[in-house]
XYZ file of C-alpha atoms in Angstrom:
711
model
C -37.381 80.916 31.364
C -36.144 78.697 34.053
C -35.636 75.584 33.630
C -36.987 72.475 33.000
C -34.472 71.372 30.199
C -32.850 68.039 29.098
C -29.225 67.234 28.267
C -29.814 65.862 24.764
C -26.758 64.176 23.303
C -25.972 63.702 19.627
C -24.399 60.799 17.712
C -21.875 61.495 14.922
C -19.480 59.540 12.659
C -17.540 60.662 9.631
C -18.666 60.359 6.033
C -19.336 63.008 3.378
C -17.438 66.297 3.550
C -19.500 68.958 5.335
C -19.783 71.322 2.377
C -21.493 68.628 0.290
C -24.354 68.440 2.765
C -25.311 72.073 2.264
C -24.886 71.675 -1.491
C -27.269 68.724 -1.544
C -29.815 70.725 0.423
C -29.618 73.567 -2.074
C -30.292 71.154 -4.938
C -33.668 70.392 -3.362
C -34.686 73.994 -4.089
C -37.115 73.946 -1.195
C -37.699 77.520 -0.210
C -38.089 78.347 3.470
C -41.204 80.193 4.623
C -40.861 83.938 4.885
C -42.639 85.634 7.758
C -44.515 88.776 6.799
C -42.829 91.973 7.943
C -45.166 94.124 10.012
C -43.107 96.831 11.718
C -44.026 97.460 15.319
C -42.398 100.292 17.250
C -41.236 99.728 20.815
C -39.910 102.626 22.877
C -38.317 102.718 26.307
C -35.935 105.215 27.860
C -36.192 107.219 24.608
C -34.701 104.242 22.790
C -36.738 103.105 19.775
C -36.696 99.494 18.558
C -38.556 98.238 15.517
C -39.827 94.673 15.819
C -40.883 93.393 12.390
C -42.280 90.141 13.792
C -44.062 91.297 16.909
C -47.315 90.090 15.334
C -46.290 86.478 15.975
C -47.172 87.125 19.627
C -50.726 85.804 19.250
C -51.321 82.059 19.325
C -55.013 82.625 18.595
C -54.237 84.264 15.243
C -54.728 81.772 12.349
C -51.964 83.551 10.418
C -49.532 82.770 13.235
C -50.515 79.107 13.346
C -50.231 78.940 9.571
C -46.695 80.328 9.704
C -45.625 77.840 12.390
C -47.111 74.993 10.378
C -45.243 76.165 7.282
C -41.993 76.142 9.239
C -42.744 72.589 10.370
C -43.513 71.578 6.801
C -40.245 73.110 5.624
C -38.350 71.225 8.316
C -40.048 67.954 7.403
C -39.396 68.362 3.690
C -35.784 69.374 4.143
C -35.095 66.457 6.475
C -37.184 63.862 4.626
C -34.083 61.902 3.651
C -33.229 61.428 7.329
C -36.623 60.071 8.412
C -35.571 56.430 8.198
C -32.404 57.275 10.078
C -34.451 59.032 12.751
C -36.512 55.874 13.167
C -33.413 53.714 13.486
C -31.906 56.142 15.984
C -35.117 56.015 17.988
C -35.061 52.208 18.003
C -31.369 52.210 18.898
C -31.929 54.448 21.901
C -35.080 52.642 22.938
C -33.308 49.271 22.781
C -30.968 50.310 25.601
C -33.859 51.106 27.952
C -35.319 48.495 30.268
C -38.961 48.957 29.391
C -40.450 46.991 32.281
C -38.584 48.980 34.894
C -39.409 50.222 38.368
C -38.078 52.528 41.058
C -36.528 51.389 44.327
C -39.434 51.118 46.797
C -39.426 53.410 49.817
C -41.372 52.978 53.040
C -43.589 55.845 54.164
C -46.230 55.731 56.881
C -46.652 51.967 56.664
C -46.662 51.593 52.868
C -43.993 50.875 50.288
C -44.365 53.213 47.314
C -43.260 52.183 43.817
C -43.213 53.794 40.389
C -42.971 51.346 37.525
C -43.204 51.091 33.752
C -44.573 48.269 31.625
C -43.117 47.144 28.327
C -44.295 49.228 25.398
C -45.964 51.813 27.611
C -45.079 55.516 27.625
C -46.289 56.481 31.086
C -45.642 55.356 34.667
C -47.823 53.326 36.996
C -47.881 54.513 40.617
C -48.538 51.799 43.181
C -48.041 50.853 46.824
C -47.857 47.784 49.069
C -48.902 47.687 52.701
C -46.264 46.775 55.258
C -44.171 44.436 53.145
C -42.998 44.139 49.548
C -44.674 40.740 49.417
C -48.087 42.330 49.990
C -50.643 42.733 47.220
C -49.961 45.661 44.904
C -52.438 48.540 45.045
C -52.529 50.509 41.796
C -52.933 54.174 42.645
C -52.671 55.572 39.109
C -52.081 53.976 35.728
C -51.072 56.987 33.672
C -51.229 54.983 30.446
C -54.974 54.647 30.900
C -55.376 58.242 32.028
C -53.413 59.571 29.031
C -55.578 57.881 26.401
C -57.117 60.380 23.993
C -54.714 63.153 24.999
C -51.781 64.392 22.918
C -50.133 65.544 26.149
C -50.473 64.177 29.672
C -48.676 64.988 32.902
C -49.512 63.713 36.388
C -47.860 65.335 39.397
C -48.330 66.392 43.014
C -49.213 63.042 44.594
C -49.862 63.567 48.314
C -51.312 60.833 50.522
C -53.412 61.717 53.563
C -51.976 60.802 56.989
C -54.542 57.999 57.406
C -53.478 56.567 54.002
C -57.066 56.722 52.721
C -56.930 59.576 50.203
C -54.434 60.915 47.684
C -54.425 64.279 45.964
C -53.137 64.385 42.400
C -52.835 67.006 39.680
C -53.114 66.740 35.903
C -51.983 68.985 33.030
C -53.380 68.109 29.584
C -51.990 71.114 27.701
C -48.343 71.468 28.831
C -48.818 74.980 30.163
C -48.096 73.740 33.684
C -51.569 74.740 34.764
C -52.782 71.833 36.868
C -56.172 70.666 38.073
C -56.087 69.024 41.507
C -58.435 66.141 42.308
C -58.750 63.624 45.138
C -58.938 59.847 44.952
C -60.262 57.474 47.614
C -57.582 54.770 47.674
C -59.877 52.308 49.438
C -62.735 52.460 46.907
C -60.966 53.819 43.824
C -63.496 56.639 43.589
C -62.446 60.032 42.233
C -64.174 62.577 44.455
C -66.147 65.471 43.029
C -63.613 67.976 44.442
C -61.956 69.713 41.482
C -59.532 72.595 41.936
C -58.481 74.541 38.833
C -55.533 76.858 38.058
C -53.014 75.413 40.496
C -49.277 74.757 40.440
C -50.029 71.079 41.078
C -48.673 70.759 44.596
C -50.802 70.228 47.696
C -50.352 69.018 51.255
C -52.576 67.553 53.973
C -53.125 68.761 57.490
C -53.050 66.021 60.122
C -56.868 65.907 60.355
C -57.143 63.985 57.040
C -59.709 66.404 55.672
C -57.933 69.737 55.172
C -55.804 70.360 52.100
C -53.588 73.350 51.384
C -52.647 74.143 47.787
C -51.073 76.830 45.599
C -53.139 78.865 43.156
C -51.656 80.403 40.011
C -52.541 83.722 38.442
C -54.464 82.840 35.278
C -52.450 85.206 33.090
C -48.929 85.399 34.486
C -48.982 81.842 35.964
C -47.281 83.235 39.056
C -47.917 81.119 42.153
C -49.516 83.866 44.183
C -52.091 82.450 46.632
C -52.402 79.640 49.168
C -55.906 78.250 49.683
C -57.413 75.857 52.202
C -59.832 73.212 50.964
C -62.041 70.927 53.025
C -62.575 67.393 51.734
C -65.860 67.074 49.847
C -66.543 70.807 49.671
C -67.083 73.148 46.725
C -63.680 74.481 45.589
C -65.228 77.850 44.784
C -65.713 78.310 48.547
C -62.116 77.520 49.493
C -60.561 79.840 52.056
C -57.748 82.175 51.023
C -54.977 81.616 53.563
C -52.231 83.764 52.087
C -51.847 86.165 49.172
C -48.317 86.965 47.988
C -48.839 90.463 46.652
C -45.225 91.188 45.690
C -45.136 90.215 42.024
C -41.415 89.393 42.190
C -42.177 86.538 44.633
C -43.746 83.099 44.211
C -45.301 81.076 46.983
C -45.788 77.391 47.837
C -46.945 75.174 50.698
C -45.627 71.901 52.117
C -45.311 69.825 55.301
C -42.105 69.331 57.261
C -40.474 65.886 57.397
C -41.362 65.798 61.099
C -45.053 66.102 60.089
C -45.551 68.621 62.890
C -45.582 71.807 60.819
C -47.201 73.073 57.657
C -45.021 75.636 55.903
C -45.819 78.428 53.452
C -42.734 79.572 51.581
C -42.343 82.787 49.613
C -39.290 83.454 47.514
C -37.673 85.629 44.894
C -34.197 85.225 43.444
C -32.539 87.003 46.377
C -34.995 86.820 49.286
C -37.022 84.163 51.117
C -39.641 84.100 53.865
C -41.489 81.277 55.634
C -44.650 80.940 57.698
C -45.407 77.969 59.936
C -48.520 76.363 61.417
C -48.962 73.286 63.586
C -50.400 70.648 61.250
C -52.807 69.517 63.997
C -54.579 72.896 63.978
C -55.157 73.781 60.305
C -57.838 76.388 61.045
C -55.499 78.588 63.033
C -53.313 81.282 61.475
C -49.841 80.794 60.057
C -47.036 82.566 61.923
C -44.124 84.246 60.144
C -40.861 82.433 60.933
C -38.588 85.366 60.071
C -39.890 88.384 58.118
C -38.351 88.946 54.709
C -35.309 91.147 54.497
C -34.017 92.102 51.063
C -31.053 89.839 50.301
C -31.659 87.428 53.207
C -32.084 83.845 52.012
C -32.913 80.993 54.345
C -34.570 77.584 54.399
C -35.866 75.639 57.397
C -35.915 72.007 58.564
C -37.739 70.937 61.727
C -36.334 68.305 64.109
C -37.238 67.699 67.747
C -37.928 71.037 69.387
C -35.792 73.043 66.969
C -35.529 74.355 63.446
C -32.292 74.087 61.476
C -31.779 77.097 59.238
C -29.578 77.144 56.149
C -28.891 80.812 55.407
C -26.645 83.470 53.906
C -27.055 85.791 56.905
C -24.042 87.867 58.025
C -22.453 87.805 54.561
C -22.332 84.000 54.485
C -22.117 83.962 50.685
C -21.786 80.175 50.506
C -24.352 79.705 53.287
C -24.034 78.337 56.786
C -26.178 76.176 59.064
C -27.830 77.600 62.164
C -30.287 76.362 64.774
C -33.122 77.955 66.724
C -35.923 76.932 69.054
C -39.316 76.318 67.456
C -40.728 78.901 69.864
C -38.138 81.612 69.076
C -37.669 81.737 65.325
C -36.522 85.314 64.610
C -32.987 85.645 63.227
C -31.550 87.138 66.414
C -32.140 83.725 68.033
C -30.264 81.732 65.390
C -27.046 80.021 66.552
C -24.246 78.634 64.380
C -24.033 74.883 63.806
C -21.743 74.920 60.752
C -19.905 78.155 60.104
C -19.563 79.802 56.709
C -16.618 78.661 54.582
C -15.238 80.684 51.700
C -14.383 77.634 49.582
C -17.333 75.354 50.383
C -20.943 75.858 49.287
C -23.552 74.433 51.659
C -26.257 73.053 49.366
C -28.612 70.942 51.473
C -29.033 68.971 54.680
C -30.727 65.710 55.637
C -31.573 65.167 59.305
C -31.701 61.784 61.060
C -32.128 60.831 64.717
C -28.408 60.150 65.207
C -26.853 61.867 62.207
C -26.754 65.087 60.245
C -25.915 64.686 56.557
C -24.585 67.698 54.665
C -24.497 68.167 50.905
C -21.514 70.380 50.128
C -19.858 71.574 46.954
C -16.125 72.226 46.851
C -13.996 72.864 43.777
C -17.015 72.072 41.649
C -17.674 68.640 43.178
C -20.507 67.508 45.454
C -19.566 65.864 48.738
C -21.743 64.029 51.275
C -20.587 64.714 54.824
C -21.787 62.473 57.678
C -21.873 64.157 61.106
C -23.005 62.091 64.140
C -24.955 64.153 66.686
C -22.836 62.451 69.349
C -19.855 64.516 68.241
C -17.741 61.482 67.358
C -15.614 61.524 64.238
C -17.377 62.825 61.140
C -16.465 61.600 57.665
C -17.163 62.002 53.949
C -18.426 59.384 51.548
C -15.565 58.576 49.159
C -15.994 59.476 45.479
C -12.972 58.987 43.236
C -14.110 60.515 39.943
C -14.074 64.203 39.033
C -17.049 63.858 36.704
C -19.804 62.519 38.916
C -23.069 63.508 40.541
C -24.037 62.508 44.105
C -27.100 63.571 46.062
C -29.304 62.485 48.957
C -32.382 60.658 47.718
C -35.683 59.674 49.381
C -35.151 59.795 53.148
C -38.569 60.173 54.754
C -37.840 58.911 58.291
C -35.709 60.334 61.099
C -35.270 57.085 63.032
C -32.909 55.164 60.765
C -29.169 54.695 60.355
C -29.536 54.236 56.611
C -28.939 57.109 54.205
C -30.338 56.628 50.714
C -28.376 58.501 48.077
C -27.904 58.576 44.325
C -24.668 58.366 42.369
C -23.727 58.476 38.697
C -20.982 59.782 36.467
C -20.386 60.400 32.785
C -19.423 56.708 32.445
C -21.279 55.133 35.392
C -25.021 54.435 35.151
C -27.270 55.949 37.782
C -27.405 54.033 41.057
C -29.571 54.177 44.180
C -27.530 53.224 47.238
C -28.442 52.547 50.863
C -25.543 53.475 53.157
C -25.448 52.445 56.805
C -23.964 55.450 58.572
C -22.968 53.418 61.658
C -21.321 50.409 60.025
C -20.191 52.404 56.962
C -21.401 49.648 54.664
C -23.425 50.201 51.523
C -25.912 48.259 49.452
C -26.571 49.141 45.822
C -30.335 48.839 45.640
C -30.438 49.451 41.924
C -28.141 50.401 39.064
C -29.583 51.599 35.781
C -29.502 48.769 33.276
C -28.132 49.444 29.812
C -29.516 46.724 27.594
C -27.947 45.294 24.467
C -24.898 43.728 26.091
C -22.444 46.145 24.462
C -21.928 48.673 27.234
C -18.821 48.487 29.424
C -17.833 51.655 31.261
C -14.183 50.631 30.999
C -14.383 51.480 27.299
C -14.884 55.189 28.004
C -12.677 57.950 29.344
C -14.038 60.670 31.629
C -12.010 63.591 32.894
C -12.086 67.217 33.902
C -9.955 69.943 32.346
C -9.755 73.689 32.963
C -10.010 76.469 30.388
C -8.883 80.022 31.051
C -11.482 82.724 30.463
C -10.560 86.104 29.018
C -10.465 87.662 32.498
C -8.157 84.934 33.803
C -10.822 82.872 35.543
C -10.343 79.086 35.387
C -13.467 77.361 34.048
C -13.900 73.574 34.454
C -14.964 71.387 31.541
C -16.125 67.791 32.016
C -15.399 65.430 29.132
C -16.290 61.908 28.113
C -15.246 59.970 25.026
C -14.438 56.454 23.928
C -10.982 55.187 24.726
C -8.853 55.220 21.585
C -10.111 58.533 20.258
C -7.159 60.505 18.911
C -6.991 64.100 20.013
C -5.973 65.413 16.606
C -8.500 68.203 16.148
C -10.687 66.155 13.823
C -13.194 64.828 16.349
C -16.783 66.002 16.340
C -17.561 67.448 19.751
C -20.816 68.572 21.346
C -20.400 71.313 23.939
C -23.297 71.748 26.341
C -24.013 74.332 29.044
C -26.790 76.153 30.860
C -25.254 78.893 33.008
C -28.186 80.583 34.767
C -30.184 80.703 38.012
C -27.331 79.219 40.013
C -28.169 75.826 38.529
C -25.083 73.609 38.799
C -24.515 71.419 35.764
C -23.616 68.099 37.383
C -22.292 65.200 35.352
C -24.927 62.582 34.626
C -24.982 59.311 32.736
C -27.003 59.006 29.537
C -27.579 55.778 27.632
C -28.497 57.784 24.521
C -25.056 59.391 24.663
C -23.510 56.003 23.867
C -24.668 56.363 20.281
C -22.510 59.459 20.111
C -19.468 58.155 21.962
C -19.303 54.900 20.031
C -19.045 56.888 16.812
C -16.042 58.888 17.972
C -17.872 61.906 19.329
C -16.623 63.803 22.380
C -19.160 65.249 24.802
C -18.243 68.269 26.922
C -20.049 70.111 29.715
C -18.796 73.660 30.209
C -19.359 74.630 33.872
C -19.638 78.325 33.099
C -20.427 81.210 35.420
C -24.107 81.801 36.057
C -24.381 78.306 37.488
C -23.335 77.552 41.057
C -20.794 74.888 40.160
C -17.934 76.569 42.036
C -19.989 78.173 44.793
C -22.329 81.105 45.123
C -19.820 83.678 43.785
C -19.742 81.633 40.559
C -23.431 82.414 40.196
C -23.176 86.039 41.272
C -20.524 86.642 38.615
C -22.787 85.357 35.834
C -26.015 87.293 36.367
C -27.435 90.816 36.143
C -24.734 93.259 34.987
C -22.183 90.427 34.851
C -24.300 88.162 32.646
C -21.916 88.389 29.699
C -19.398 86.311 31.665
C -21.695 83.350 30.973
C -21.377 83.833 27.227
C -17.663 84.645 27.102
C -16.898 81.649 29.353
C -18.621 79.345 26.869
C -16.766 80.874 23.920
C -13.444 80.659 25.771
C -14.104 77.001 26.564
C -14.745 76.418 22.852
C -11.486 78.097 21.925
C -9.636 76.018 24.511
C -11.113 72.752 23.214
C -10.021 73.692 19.711
C -6.545 74.779 20.831
C -6.064 71.502 22.718
C -7.089 69.601 19.578
C -10.169 67.960 21.052
C -11.999 69.274 17.982
C -12.006 72.031 15.363
C -14.453 74.710 14.276
C -15.694 72.535 11.417
C -16.602 69.770 13.891
C -17.668 71.743 16.972
C -21.347 71.811 17.914
C -23.118 73.676 20.703
C -26.390 72.985 22.473
C -28.458 74.619 25.180
C -32.078 74.941 26.236
C -34.245 77.653 27.781
C -31.768 80.039 29.448
C -29.176 77.820 27.770
C -30.935 78.722 24.523
C -30.231 82.364 25.329
C -26.615 81.275 25.665
C -26.760 79.741 22.194
C -28.210 82.953 20.746
C -25.507 85.052 22.364
C -22.548 82.923 21.262
C -23.595 82.778 17.620
C -23.808 86.559 17.559
C -20.418 86.845 19.272
C -18.413 84.038 17.647
C -20.361 82.267 14.891
C -17.163 81.097 13.216
C -16.398 78.686 16.075
C -19.394 76.409 15.521
C -20.470 74.216 12.655
C -23.896 73.574 14.146
C -26.072 74.731 17.026
C -29.195 73.326 18.657
C -31.238 75.891 20.585
C -34.069 74.287 22.546
C -36.966 76.504 23.682
C -34.555 79.463 23.650
C -35.100 82.626 25.685
C -33.841 85.048 23.030
C -36.069 88.139 23.090
C -34.823 89.324 26.459
C -35.851 92.982 26.580
C -39.346 92.665 25.138
C -40.136 89.738 27.410
C -38.730 91.348 30.540
C -40.695 94.536 29.844
C -43.975 92.612 29.618
C -45.070 91.829 33.162
C -48.120 89.962 31.861
C -45.925 87.142 30.589
C -45.484 84.196 32.977
C -42.385 84.393 35.207
C -41.269 87.879 34.111
C -41.528 89.838 37.363
C -39.879 87.080 39.345
C -36.866 87.248 37.042
C -35.760 90.807 37.755
C -33.097 89.680 40.236
C -31.708 87.258 37.656
C -31.583 89.405 34.524
C -32.306 92.894 35.811
C -35.335 95.131 35.465
C -35.330 96.835 32.047
C -37.580 99.559 33.415
C -34.290 100.812 34.838
C -32.109 102.276 32.100
C -28.829 100.673 33.165
C -30.373 97.194 33.040
C -32.172 97.992 29.801
C -28.959 99.089 28.066
C -27.041 96.061 29.310
C -29.750 93.607 28.215
C -29.940 95.238 24.833
C -26.204 94.737 24.376
C -26.551 90.931 24.495
C -30.218 90.079 23.769
C -29.902 87.594 20.851
C -32.970 88.813 18.950
C -31.909 92.460 19.190
C -28.352 91.670 18.096
C -28.922 89.588 14.974
C -26.774 91.178 12.269
C -25.891 90.643 8.625
C -23.211 87.964 9.026
C -22.679 84.236 8.574
C -24.292 81.967 11.143
C -23.809 78.245 11.884
C -26.252 75.563 10.819
C -29.098 75.736 13.306
C -32.017 73.735 14.641
C -34.373 75.716 16.864
C -37.159 73.963 18.771
C -40.145 75.238 20.716
C -43.593 74.262 21.973
C -46.784 76.113 21.167
C -47.991 75.878 24.775
C -44.697 76.747 26.449
C -45.420 78.740 29.614
C -41.793 79.553 30.381
C -40.329 80.684 27.070
C -43.213 81.683 24.840
C -43.107 80.109 21.368
C -42.956 83.509 19.661
C -39.439 84.200 20.944
C -37.753 81.472 18.853
C -40.256 82.030 16.017
C -39.389 85.733 15.750
C -35.687 84.969 16.100
C -35.682 82.487 13.236
C -37.692 84.868 11.047
C -35.143 87.623 11.639
C -32.185 85.298 11.081
C -33.645 84.219 7.740
C -33.715 87.836 6.608
C -30.253 88.900 7.751
C -27.902 85.921 7.705
C -25.291 85.886 4.935
C -24.864 82.169 4.297
C -26.565 79.111 2.862
C -26.365 77.128 6.071
C -29.366 75.232 7.381
C -31.880 77.010 9.592
C -34.831 75.036 10.941
C -37.631 75.936 13.318
C -39.619 73.024 14.656
C -42.649 73.717 16.855
C -44.308 70.944 18.814
C -47.917 72.012 18.406
C -49.057 69.805 21.311
C -46.414 70.462 23.951
C -44.743 73.106 26.079
C -41.390 73.785 27.713
C -40.492 70.178 28.466
C -41.464 68.729 25.101
C -43.428 65.519 24.633
C -44.787 63.878 27.786
C -44.336 60.158 27.051
C -40.929 58.593 27.649
C -40.738 57.147 24.124
C -42.336 60.133 22.431
C -39.613 62.233 24.036
C -37.001 59.933 22.474
C -38.405 60.744 19.049
C -37.646 64.399 19.665
C -34.093 63.464 20.650
C -33.772 61.465 17.426
C -34.695 64.553 15.411
C -31.923 66.518 17.046
C -29.432 63.673 16.696
C -30.167 63.325 13.007
C -29.660 67.051 12.450
C -26.072 66.900 13.671
C -25.359 63.510 12.158
C -26.471 64.819 8.792
C -24.046 67.731 9.119
C -21.257 65.239 9.697
C -22.397 63.188 6.709
C -23.633 60.250 8.769
C -26.408 58.322 7.092
C -26.734 55.288 9.337
């Protein structure tokens, strides 16, 4: 349910009146597929629910596949007149992208590492150069070659051995996020016989260059539950189990500290974390618990010198504080304050250097980068003038440097990678995202932040961007986007595809609703569990504010969200369908109770601290009061496009499929309702960069068609 979602932006101009669009569709007389009703009784806490479409929960059933294919056929037939437009939109978006692009190189253990794309190719090429950027390029992986013959391809988890000879890598060919780890000899190009199945993709090397630690996933629930140790060249079936996380509300992972001295096993649930450490020079010894788990205690660790720095919420530090402890005395009673807790400032992350400590903070909804010299001399903040930007520390792999690499972008400023000298306070822009075509000038666009008032009096920020000259007369099409779950802050990012929307008079708005962590940890706490409805009412109140301030009107307001944001879409159309002319729900988590009661479904047990445990009656009743699937009623609904992937491991395809089937039966309107299932992909959609753009074009054309835009 979590997220791996995309902010997909939609282009709109004015043409035919909206009501003519629906009328034209009706003339086609194309009948939507009707899912067979097969009542299935579900009972919990003496409450009986009847699920008429429970049978769709079986991807091996030919009848299910047939129904999904019929929905796809219906979508294709109903949108056939937009196919040429979709192609032109795709080409328009693609034309802004520098196809032969590459990342900013970074130096690690004697090699510069680079990720690059070639013109016309969908997938990246991973390479490195020894010692200098003028050295001969060594191709590590050409994913374009590896992806041939596969409808889906994903490479992840690259980890180079300390002697630079080997690299572990992981591949998913199905989009279920079930990865197979293999090992490549970078000197000979040989792929070793070692093959490790059912992993999360990540792995890390001990300092002996022959021992690998990796995370195993439960085959059914896909929970990361075990850490194994593998010896180079050995049979994976004989790998040693190092740790088993038996609490099914926790996931586990393994990594190496930046100092390279310690291997770390992390275990975490929504509210609680625990770490174990082991000297990376002695991989056959036992891991030692850093601080045993305590319900509600969250902490993370960073090693430097002879100490660990601990970011934690201990002692009611809701927004977290930074503490320090000796590497030989790691229990919480030994932790000492470095940066005290602040009520108005969320401590998000740290980056440690030999002479500096860099702090990522969030205050009043904005990220700040704070530079603190260890010498105790004057600290300072990097200056950011906008209120609609995103800033974050980037790839900083070495301690002994005065240069901080960070990223910056805003709703009008393309993404940049910047090297900042913390001593001289000078910066060098290593790369700024190129927007091809020669038409883009950020001075032509307005970005700003406004504040809506929620029904309980809470002020909710909204970030906006639109083309200068747009009249705020209530007639502008506006796309309102939000996520609002898991404490995920919705930072403002630049999108070249969004230009197609802005240049046609569209306004784009991000609603920073509760459930995210945009305004600190309490912002998250007040949008989860038994306060989850604040997420939905915040979004609706933002919509009402945008209409009242004449940024748009109900006949031109569109909403979009994915995954948990798709749950948001399902909730708002049950609560206030009259506010929206169209809605896009991507891989939506809409069957909340049934999913959360099924602990065999991937991710379910680990979500109890986010949504609640419906095995407890109070949580069950509250979930039932907002679960989109359970609350579909006989009323008018907006025009809707619902997307999913057959192999989705996070939100199973049957949730949106059942939802659409139920909506078709109950809704009292002639508005459009489409379900499109990618039969080859999962939660993140298509894997290639240009194939993914085709999916965006489908969504763009849906909204453009509603606005009467034909070209």
